[in-house]
mmCIF file of C-alpha atoms in Angstrom:
data_model
loop_
_atom_site.group_PDB
_atom_site.id
_atom_site.type_symbol
_atom_site.label_atom_id
_atom_site.label_comp_id
_atom_site.label_asym_id
_atom_site.label_seq_id
_atom_site.Cartn_x
_atom_site.Cartn_y
_atom_site.Cartn_z
ATOM 1 C CA MET A 108 -0.149 0.200 0.342
ATOM 2 C CA SER A 109 0.506 3.809 -0.320
ATOM 3 C CA SER A 110 1.981 5.851 2.030
ATOM 4 C CA TYR A 111 1.101 9.676 -0.137
ATOM 5 C CA GLN A 112 3.449 12.514 0.206
ATOM 6 C CA GLU A 113 1.534 16.334 1.400
ATOM 7 C CA PRO A 114 3.633 18.875 -2.041
ATOM 8 C CA LEU A 115 5.518 21.847 -2.086
ATOM 9 C CA LYS A 116 3.239 23.753 -4.566
ATOM 10 C CA GLU A 117 1.295 22.954 -7.294
ATOM 11 C CA VAL A 118 2.399 23.436 -10.708
ATOM 12 C CA GLY A 119 -1.658 23.464 -12.808
ATOM 13 C CA ASN A 120 -2.231 19.802 -12.424
ATOM 14 C CA CYS A 121 1.016 18.380 -11.411
ATOM 15 C CA ARG A 122 2.589 18.356 -7.524
ATOM 16 C CA VAL A 123 5.929 19.097 -6.759
ATOM 17 C CA TYR A 124 7.972 17.515 -4.394
ATOM 18 C CA GLU A 125 12.431 17.698 -3.255
ATOM 19 C CA GLU A 126 13.662 14.822 -2.508
ATOM 20 C CA GLN A 127 17.376 13.577 -2.909
ATOM 21 C CA ASN A 128 16.960 10.903 -4.641
ATOM 22 C CA VAL A 129 14.336 11.207 -7.616
ATOM 23 C CA ASP A 130 15.277 8.097 -9.907
ATOM 24 C CA VAL A 131 12.391 6.541 -11.030
ATOM 25 C CA THR A 132 11.730 4.052 -8.135
ATOM 26 C CA LEU A 133 8.760 1.991 -7.667
ATOM 27 C CA ASN A 134 9.323 3.196 -3.624
ATOM 28 C CA ASN A 135 8.940 6.633 -5.274
ATOM 29 C CA ILE A 136 5.935 6.593 -7.044
ATOM 30 C CA LYS A 137 3.937 4.661 -3.533
ATOM 31 C CA ARG A 138 5.891 7.908 -1.955
ATOM 32 C CA PHE A 139 4.171 11.062 -4.364
ATOM 33 C CA SER A 140 1.345 9.337 -6.734
ATOM 34 C CA LYS A 141 -1.686 9.871 -4.955
ATOM 35 C CA PHE A 142 -3.447 8.202 -7.614
ATOM 36 C CA CYS A 143 -1.534 4.840 -6.158
ATOM 37 C CA ASN A 144 -2.894 5.894 -2.999
ATOM 38 C CA ARG A 145 -3.933 3.539 -1.139
ATOM 39 C CA LYS A 146 -3.531 1.223 -4.040
ATOM 40 C CA ASN A 147 -1.633 -2.337 -4.514
ATOM 41 C CA VAL A 148 1.642 -0.742 -6.953
ATOM 42 C CA LYS A 149 3.488 -3.728 -8.156
ATOM 43 C CA ASP A 150 5.399 -4.387 -12.008
ATOM 44 C CA MET A 151 7.313 -1.871 -13.010
ATOM 45 C CA ASN A 152 8.804 -2.626 -16.950
ATOM 46 C CA GLU A 153 10.387 0.077 -18.926
ATOM 47 C CA ILE A 154 8.870 -0.466 -22.315
ATOM 48 C CA ALA A 155 10.192 2.309 -24.313
ATOM 49 C CA ARG A 156 12.768 5.452 -23.848
ATOM 50 C CA GLY A 157 13.062 7.729 -26.712
ATOM 51 C CA GLY A 158 13.705 11.674 -27.341
ATOM 52 C CA TYR A 159 11.436 12.656 -24.227
ATOM 53 C CA GLY A 160 11.370 10.245 -22.000
ATOM 54 C CA THR A 161 10.896 6.936 -20.511
ATOM 55 C CA VAL A 162 7.247 4.734 -20.842
ATOM 56 C CA PHE A 163 6.772 2.372 -18.488
ATOM 57 C CA ASN A 164 3.917 -0.220 -17.774
ATOM 58 C CA LEU A 165 2.764 0.523 -14.520
ATOM 59 C CA ASN A 166 0.423 -2.307 -12.868
ATOM 60 C CA ILE A 167 -2.210 -0.503 -9.862
ATOM 61 C CA ASP A 168 -4.238 -2.881 -8.484
ATOM 62 C CA GLY A 169 -3.859 -5.400 -11.617
ATOM 63 C CA VAL A 170 -4.512 -2.862 -14.633
ATOM 64 C CA ASN A 171 -2.077 -1.932 -16.009
ATOM 65 C CA TYR A 172 -1.491 1.725 -16.613
ATOM 66 C CA VAL A 173 1.577 3.588 -18.279
ATOM 67 C CA LEU A 174 4.261 5.956 -16.288
ATOM 68 C CA LYS A 175 6.265 8.448 -18.439
ATOM 69 C CA LYS A 176 9.353 9.599 -16.605
ATOM 70 C CA GLN A 177 10.919 13.158 -18.590
ATOM 71 C CA GLN A 178 14.149 14.575 -17.188
ATOM 72 C CA ILE A 179 13.516 18.702 -15.744
ATOM 73 C CA GLU A 180 16.473 20.612 -17.145
ATOM 74 C CA ILE A 181 17.142 23.594 -14.952
ATOM 75 C CA ASP A 182 15.847 25.868 -18.089
ATOM 76 C CA ASN A 183 13.276 23.784 -18.688
ATOM 77 C CA PRO A 184 9.498 26.304 -16.788
ATOM 78 C CA LEU A 185 7.984 23.248 -14.237
ATOM 79 C CA ASP A 186 4.569 25.078 -16.309
ATOM 80 C CA GLU A 187 5.927 24.448 -19.723
ATOM 81 C CA MET A 188 6.262 20.333 -19.140
ATOM 82 C CA GLU A 189 2.885 20.532 -17.401
ATOM 83 C CA ARG A 190 1.681 21.499 -20.455
ATOM 84 C CA GLU A 191 1.453 18.128 -21.394
ATOM 85 C CA VAL A 192 -1.320 17.412 -18.409
ATOM 86 C CA SER A 193 -3.291 20.013 -18.423
ATOM 87 C CA ILE A 194 -4.105 19.853 -22.674
ATOM 88 C CA PRO A 195 -5.080 16.806 -22.358
ATOM 89 C CA ASP A 196 -6.848 17.373 -18.993
ATOM 90 C CA LEU A 197 -8.452 19.926 -21.411
ATOM 91 C CA LEU A 198 -9.203 17.912 -23.855
ATOM 92 C CA GLN A 199 -10.761 14.337 -22.223
ATOM 93 C CA ASP A 200 -14.151 15.051 -22.443
ATOM 94 C CA ILE A 201 -13.997 15.881 -25.596
ATOM 95 C CA ARG A 202 -15.032 13.079 -28.829
ATOM 96 C CA ARG A 203 -14.737 12.256 -32.418
ATOM 97 C CA GLN A 204 -17.975 11.179 -35.160
ATOM 98 C CA ASP A 205 -18.042 7.435 -33.725
ATOM 99 C CA GLY A 206 -17.826 8.493 -29.757
ATOM 100 C CA GLN A 207 -14.375 7.931 -29.350
ATOM 101 C CA ARG A 208 -11.801 10.524 -27.091
ATOM 102 C CA ILE A 209 -9.751 11.905 -28.878
ATOM 103 C CA SER A 210 -7.463 12.532 -25.573
ATOM 104 C CA ILE A 211 -6.399 9.817 -22.996
ATOM 105 C CA PRO A 212 -6.387 10.277 -19.791
ATOM 106 C CA ILE A 213 -3.985 11.639 -17.750
ATOM 107 C CA PHE A 214 -4.978 10.565 -13.688
ATOM 108 C CA ASP A 215 -1.556 11.644 -12.098
ATOM 109 C CA CYS A 216 1.102 14.142 -12.480
ATOM 110 C CA PHE A 217 3.836 15.403 -10.153
ATOM 111 C CA PHE A 218 7.218 16.699 -10.228
ATOM 112 C CA ILE A 219 10.565 15.386 -8.367
ATOM 113 C CA CYS A 220 12.916 18.280 -7.764
ATOM 114 C CA VAL A 221 16.723 17.284 -6.346
ATOM 115 C CA LYS A 222 16.893 19.130 -2.693
ATOM 116 C CA GLY A 223 18.341 22.159 -3.206
ATOM 117 C CA THR A 224 17.630 22.177 -6.816
ATOM 118 C CA LEU A 225 14.459 23.832 -7.187
ATOM 119 C CA SER A 226 12.926 27.935 -7.264
ATOM 120 C CA ARG A 227 10.102 30.161 -8.266
ATOM 121 C CA SER A 228 9.501 27.855 -12.188
ATOM 122 C CA ASN A 229 11.869 25.710 -12.257
ATOM 123 C CA CYS A 230 14.451 22.439 -10.909
ATOM 124 C CA PHE A 231 17.266 20.277 -11.733
ATOM 125 C CA GLY A 232 14.986 17.151 -11.811
ATOM 126 C CA GLU A 233 12.364 14.133 -12.989
ATOM 127 C CA MET A 234 8.890 14.980 -14.211
ATOM 128 C CA TYR A 235 6.323 11.310 -14.375
ATOM 129 C CA PHE A 236 2.969 10.987 -15.027
ATOM 130 C CA ILE A 237 0.330 7.949 -14.980
ATOM 131 C CA MET A 238 -2.341 7.316 -18.068
ATOM 132 C CA GLU A 239 -4.211 5.035 -19.275
ATOM 133 C CA LYS A 240 -2.462 2.781 -21.443
ATOM 134 C CA GLY A 241 -4.319 2.321 -24.924
ATOM 135 C CA GLU A 242 -3.728 -1.158 -27.371
ATOM 136 C CA GLY A 243 -1.997 -1.365 -29.982
ATOM 137 C CA ASN A 244 0.240 1.715 -32.272
ATOM 138 C CA CYS A 245 0.306 2.985 -36.129
ATOM 139 C CA ALA A 246 3.470 1.915 -35.869
ATOM 140 C CA GLU A 247 2.253 -1.652 -35.612
ATOM 141 C CA LEU A 248 -1.038 -0.622 -37.760
ATOM 142 C CA ILE A 249 1.549 -0.015 -40.558
ATOM 143 C CA VAL A 250 4.719 -3.077 -39.851
ATOM 144 C CA LYS A 251 2.766 -5.794 -38.901
ATOM 145 C CA ARG A 252 2.155 -8.531 -41.389
ATOM 146 C CA ASN A 253 0.180 -11.557 -39.917
ATOM 147 C CA GLY A 254 -3.367 -12.128 -38.644
ATOM 148 C CA ILE A 255 -5.926 -9.901 -40.153
ATOM 149 C CA PHE A 256 -2.802 -7.292 -41.079
ATOM 150 C CA ALA A 257 -1.753 -10.419 -43.818
ATOM 151 C CA SER A 258 -4.366 -9.207 -45.834
ATOM 152 C CA GLU A 259 -3.613 -5.635 -48.169
ATOM 153 C CA GLU A 260 -6.837 -5.152 -48.639
ATOM 154 C CA THR A 261 -7.817 -5.379 -45.095
ATOM 155 C CA LYS A 262 -4.956 -3.286 -43.984
ATOM 156 C CA VAL A 263 -5.933 -1.011 -46.562
ATOM 157 C CA VAL A 264 -8.676 -0.196 -45.213
ATOM 158 C CA LEU A 265 -7.330 0.263 -41.385
ATOM 159 C CA LEU A 266 -4.747 2.321 -42.249
ATOM 160 C CA ARG A 267 -6.879 5.098 -44.122
ATOM 161 C CA ASP A 268 -9.552 4.513 -40.824
ATOM 162 C CA MET A 269 -6.694 5.357 -38.275
ATOM 163 C CA LEU A 270 -5.466 8.905 -40.849
ATOM 164 C CA ILE A 271 -9.642 9.686 -40.688
ATOM 165 C CA LYS A 272 -9.254 9.113 -36.623
ATOM 166 C CA MET A 273 -5.974 11.588 -37.241
ATOM 167 C CA ILE A 274 -7.447 14.568 -38.877
ATOM 168 C CA GLU A 275 -10.793 14.059 -36.750
ATOM 169 C CA ASN A 276 -8.144 14.987 -34.012
ATOM 170 C CA ILE A 277 -6.488 17.468 -35.055
ATOM 171 C CA TYR A 278 -9.356 18.952 -36.346
#
């Protein structure tokens, strides 16, 4: 079970903490995540790494979620980083014509700043947010060549549908 710690301050939808060790550990997630409070958090596994951070699968009460970690550099204002969370939050109730959401729900967001680096608008540390885990991705649809993806006709229909949905999301 979690032992949630109170934040030093809030920046938009995200809470700010100071800690000596900012590394992504199950213990830090349990301590600083309001969403994980009083839940059974286990099985954190890295699933992707890129220029915008690292993505983990996080099992909370038997349900898989995505935990995204981004490095905070001293020249990155926290409020600018928080926009990655607040914009999807604003869009959470907007739906496409087919009833699907255009935004993935984000359940929690927090910054862990290295002790002594927190100023009014920035720090050195890491940003974390927990969101719903989707199924499949665009690259899989394009690359996969077995099962339903083996037929060229089916693949064309699915790719066309994917592009239409992406355009509708942008609109």
